[in-house]
mmCIF file of C-alpha atoms in Angstrom:
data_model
loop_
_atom_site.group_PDB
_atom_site.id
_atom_site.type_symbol
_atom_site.label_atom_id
_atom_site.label_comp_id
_atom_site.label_asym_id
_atom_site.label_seq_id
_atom_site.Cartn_x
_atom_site.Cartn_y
_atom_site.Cartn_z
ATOM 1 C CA UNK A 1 -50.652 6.807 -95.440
ATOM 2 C CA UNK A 2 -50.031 3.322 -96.977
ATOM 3 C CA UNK A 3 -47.500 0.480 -95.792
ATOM 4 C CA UNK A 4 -44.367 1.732 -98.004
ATOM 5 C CA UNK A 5 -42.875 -1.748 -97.546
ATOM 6 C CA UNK A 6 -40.100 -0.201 -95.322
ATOM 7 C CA UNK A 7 -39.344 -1.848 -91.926
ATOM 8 C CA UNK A 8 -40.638 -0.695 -88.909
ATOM 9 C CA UNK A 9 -38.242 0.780 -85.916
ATOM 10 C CA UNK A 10 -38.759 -1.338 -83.026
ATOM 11 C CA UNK A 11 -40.809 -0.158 -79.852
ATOM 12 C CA UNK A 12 -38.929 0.089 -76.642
ATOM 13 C CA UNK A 13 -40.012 -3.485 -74.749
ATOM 14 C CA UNK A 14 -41.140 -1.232 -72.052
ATOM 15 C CA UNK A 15 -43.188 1.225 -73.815
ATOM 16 C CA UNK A 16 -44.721 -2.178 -75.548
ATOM 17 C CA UNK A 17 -45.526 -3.777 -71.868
ATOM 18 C CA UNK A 18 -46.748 -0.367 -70.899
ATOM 19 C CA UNK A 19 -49.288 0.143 -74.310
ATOM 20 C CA UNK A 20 -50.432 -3.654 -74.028
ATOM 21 C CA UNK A 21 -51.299 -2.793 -70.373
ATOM 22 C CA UNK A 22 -53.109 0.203 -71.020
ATOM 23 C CA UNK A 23 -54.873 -1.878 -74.229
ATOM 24 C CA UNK A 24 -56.463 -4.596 -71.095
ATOM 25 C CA UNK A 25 -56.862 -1.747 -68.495
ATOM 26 C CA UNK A 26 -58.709 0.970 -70.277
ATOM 27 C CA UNK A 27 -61.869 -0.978 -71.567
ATOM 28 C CA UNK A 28 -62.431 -1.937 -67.350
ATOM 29 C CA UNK A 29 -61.973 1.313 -66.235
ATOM 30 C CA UNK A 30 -64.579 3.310 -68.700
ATOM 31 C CA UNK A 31 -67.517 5.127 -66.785
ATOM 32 C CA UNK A 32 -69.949 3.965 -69.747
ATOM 33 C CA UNK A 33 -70.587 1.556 -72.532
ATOM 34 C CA UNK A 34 -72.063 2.402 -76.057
ATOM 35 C CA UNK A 35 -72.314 0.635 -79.259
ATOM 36 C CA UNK A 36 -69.235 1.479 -81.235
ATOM 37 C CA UNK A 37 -69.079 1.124 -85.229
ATOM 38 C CA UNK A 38 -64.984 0.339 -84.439
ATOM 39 C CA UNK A 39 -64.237 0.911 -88.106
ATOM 40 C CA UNK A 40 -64.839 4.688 -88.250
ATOM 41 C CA UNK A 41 -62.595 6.865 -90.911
ATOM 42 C CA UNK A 42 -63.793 8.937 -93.515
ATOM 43 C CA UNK A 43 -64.607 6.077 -96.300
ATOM 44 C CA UNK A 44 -67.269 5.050 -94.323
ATOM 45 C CA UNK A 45 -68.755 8.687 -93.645
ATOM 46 C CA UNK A 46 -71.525 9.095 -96.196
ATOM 47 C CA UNK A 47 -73.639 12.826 -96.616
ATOM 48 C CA UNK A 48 -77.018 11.724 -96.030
ATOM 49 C CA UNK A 49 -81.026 13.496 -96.759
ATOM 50 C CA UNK A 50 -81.990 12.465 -93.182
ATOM 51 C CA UNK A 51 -79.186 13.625 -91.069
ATOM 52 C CA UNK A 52 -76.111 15.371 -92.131
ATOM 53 C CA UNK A 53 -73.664 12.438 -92.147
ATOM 54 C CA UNK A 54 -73.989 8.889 -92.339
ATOM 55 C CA UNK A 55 -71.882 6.045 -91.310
ATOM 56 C CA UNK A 56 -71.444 2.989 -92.340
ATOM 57 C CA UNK A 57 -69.772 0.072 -92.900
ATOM 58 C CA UNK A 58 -69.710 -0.942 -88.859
ATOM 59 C CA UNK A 59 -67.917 -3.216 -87.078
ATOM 60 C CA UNK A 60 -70.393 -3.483 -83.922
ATOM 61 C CA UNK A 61 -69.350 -3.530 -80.887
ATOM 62 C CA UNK A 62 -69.958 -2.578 -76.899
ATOM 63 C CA UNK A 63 -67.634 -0.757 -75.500
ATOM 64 C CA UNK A 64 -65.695 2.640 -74.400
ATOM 65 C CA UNK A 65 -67.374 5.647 -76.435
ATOM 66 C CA UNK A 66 -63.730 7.005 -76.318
ATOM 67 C CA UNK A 67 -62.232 3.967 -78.403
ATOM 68 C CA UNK A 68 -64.505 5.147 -81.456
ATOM 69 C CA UNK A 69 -62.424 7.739 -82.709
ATOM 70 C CA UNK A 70 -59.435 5.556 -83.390
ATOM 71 C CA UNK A 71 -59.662 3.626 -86.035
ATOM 72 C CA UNK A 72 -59.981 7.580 -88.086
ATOM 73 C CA UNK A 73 -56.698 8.724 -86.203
ATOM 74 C CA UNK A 74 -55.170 5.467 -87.817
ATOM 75 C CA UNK A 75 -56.556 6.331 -91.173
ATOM 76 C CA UNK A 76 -54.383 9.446 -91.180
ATOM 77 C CA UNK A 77 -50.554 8.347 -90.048
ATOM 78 C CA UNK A 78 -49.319 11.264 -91.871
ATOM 79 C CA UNK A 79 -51.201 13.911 -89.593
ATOM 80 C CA UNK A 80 -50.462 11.817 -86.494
ATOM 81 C CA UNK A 81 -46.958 11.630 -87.486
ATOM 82 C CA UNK A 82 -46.765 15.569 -87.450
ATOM 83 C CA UNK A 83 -48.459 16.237 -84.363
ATOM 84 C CA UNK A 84 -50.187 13.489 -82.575
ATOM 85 C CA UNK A 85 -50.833 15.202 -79.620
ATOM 86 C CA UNK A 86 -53.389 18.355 -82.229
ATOM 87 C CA UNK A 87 -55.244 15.014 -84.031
ATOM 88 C CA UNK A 88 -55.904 13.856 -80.695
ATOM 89 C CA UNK A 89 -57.121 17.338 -79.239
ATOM 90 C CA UNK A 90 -59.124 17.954 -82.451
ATOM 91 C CA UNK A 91 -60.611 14.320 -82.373
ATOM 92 C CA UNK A 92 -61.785 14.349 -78.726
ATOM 93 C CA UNK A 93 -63.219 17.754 -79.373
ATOM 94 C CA UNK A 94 -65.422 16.474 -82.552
ATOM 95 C CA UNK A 95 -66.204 13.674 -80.877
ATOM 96 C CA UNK A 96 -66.942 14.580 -77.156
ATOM 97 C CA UNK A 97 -64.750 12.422 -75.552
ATOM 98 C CA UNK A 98 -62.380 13.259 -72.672
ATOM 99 C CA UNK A 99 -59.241 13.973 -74.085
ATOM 100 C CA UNK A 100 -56.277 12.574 -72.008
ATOM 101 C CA UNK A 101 -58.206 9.360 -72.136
ATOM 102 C CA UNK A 102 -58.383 9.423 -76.070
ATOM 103 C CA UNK A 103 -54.180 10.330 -75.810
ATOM 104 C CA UNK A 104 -53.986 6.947 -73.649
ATOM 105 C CA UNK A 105 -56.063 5.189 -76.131
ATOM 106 C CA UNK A 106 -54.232 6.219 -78.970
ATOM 107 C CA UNK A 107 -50.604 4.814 -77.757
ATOM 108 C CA UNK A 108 -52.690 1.597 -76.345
ATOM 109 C CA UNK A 109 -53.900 1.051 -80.199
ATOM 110 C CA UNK A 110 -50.428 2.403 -81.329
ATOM 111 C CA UNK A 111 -48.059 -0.021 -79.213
ATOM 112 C CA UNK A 112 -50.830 -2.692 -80.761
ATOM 113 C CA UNK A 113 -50.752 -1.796 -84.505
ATOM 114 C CA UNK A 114 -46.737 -1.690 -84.248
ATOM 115 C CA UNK A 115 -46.479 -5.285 -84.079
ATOM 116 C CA UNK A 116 -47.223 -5.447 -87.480
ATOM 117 C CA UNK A 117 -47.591 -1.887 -89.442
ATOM 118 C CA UNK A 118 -44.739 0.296 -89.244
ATOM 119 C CA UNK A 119 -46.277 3.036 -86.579
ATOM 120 C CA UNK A 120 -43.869 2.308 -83.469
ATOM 121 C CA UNK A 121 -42.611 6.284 -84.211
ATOM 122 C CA UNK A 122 -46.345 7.138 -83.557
ATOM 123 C CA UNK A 123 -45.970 4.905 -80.391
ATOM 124 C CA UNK A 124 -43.366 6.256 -79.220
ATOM 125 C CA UNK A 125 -44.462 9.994 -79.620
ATOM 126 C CA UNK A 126 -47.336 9.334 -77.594
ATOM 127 C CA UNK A 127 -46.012 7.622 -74.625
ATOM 128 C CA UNK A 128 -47.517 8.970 -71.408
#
């Protein structure tokens, strides 16, 4: 799942205005706020004696529980290359979050990351 140096395809301008939009709308229009650790993948999921897993590593911040899972679904471009729309499914289900609102989260952070990692194909697969 590493940069292979290659250059990126470019994002359609209006799938990148519509990603950017949804990146400023979706924090505003959450129904509840949590502390998120923002940097959760599996190299910061530890076993643990007093609870099954830990986590750590975070990157603290308030904001939409659903936003959480993403920075995981970014760890693993190879699975969300073959079929975005199951790691999302899979990912809201773990997690508890709503699952159309992950899918919108997922091209927001997508249309974001493809300004400078090569993941406009993941972009573009997820476009509402």
């Amino acid at each position: 799942d590493q940069y292979d140096g290659k250059p990126s395809p470019q994002l359609d301008p209006g799938l990148a205005r519509a990603g950017l939009d949804l990146f400023r709308e979706l924090p505003a229009s959450a129904t509840e706020h949590r502390l998120l650790l923002t940097d959760l993948h599996a190299g910061n999921i530890l076993g643990a004696a007093r609870e099954p897993w830990l986590a750590i590593d975070p990157k603290p911040y308030v904001g939409d529980p659903t936003y959480d899972p993403l920075q995981h679904m970014y760890n693993c471009l190879d699975r969300m290359r073959a079929d975005p729309r199951a790691l999302i499914a899979r990912m809201a289900g773990l997690s508890g979050v709503d699952e159309k609102r992950l899918a919108l989260w997922a091209f927001a952070r997508f249309v974001v990351e493809s300004s400078w990692s090569p993941v406009a194909d993941i972009a573009t697969a997820l476009a509402p």
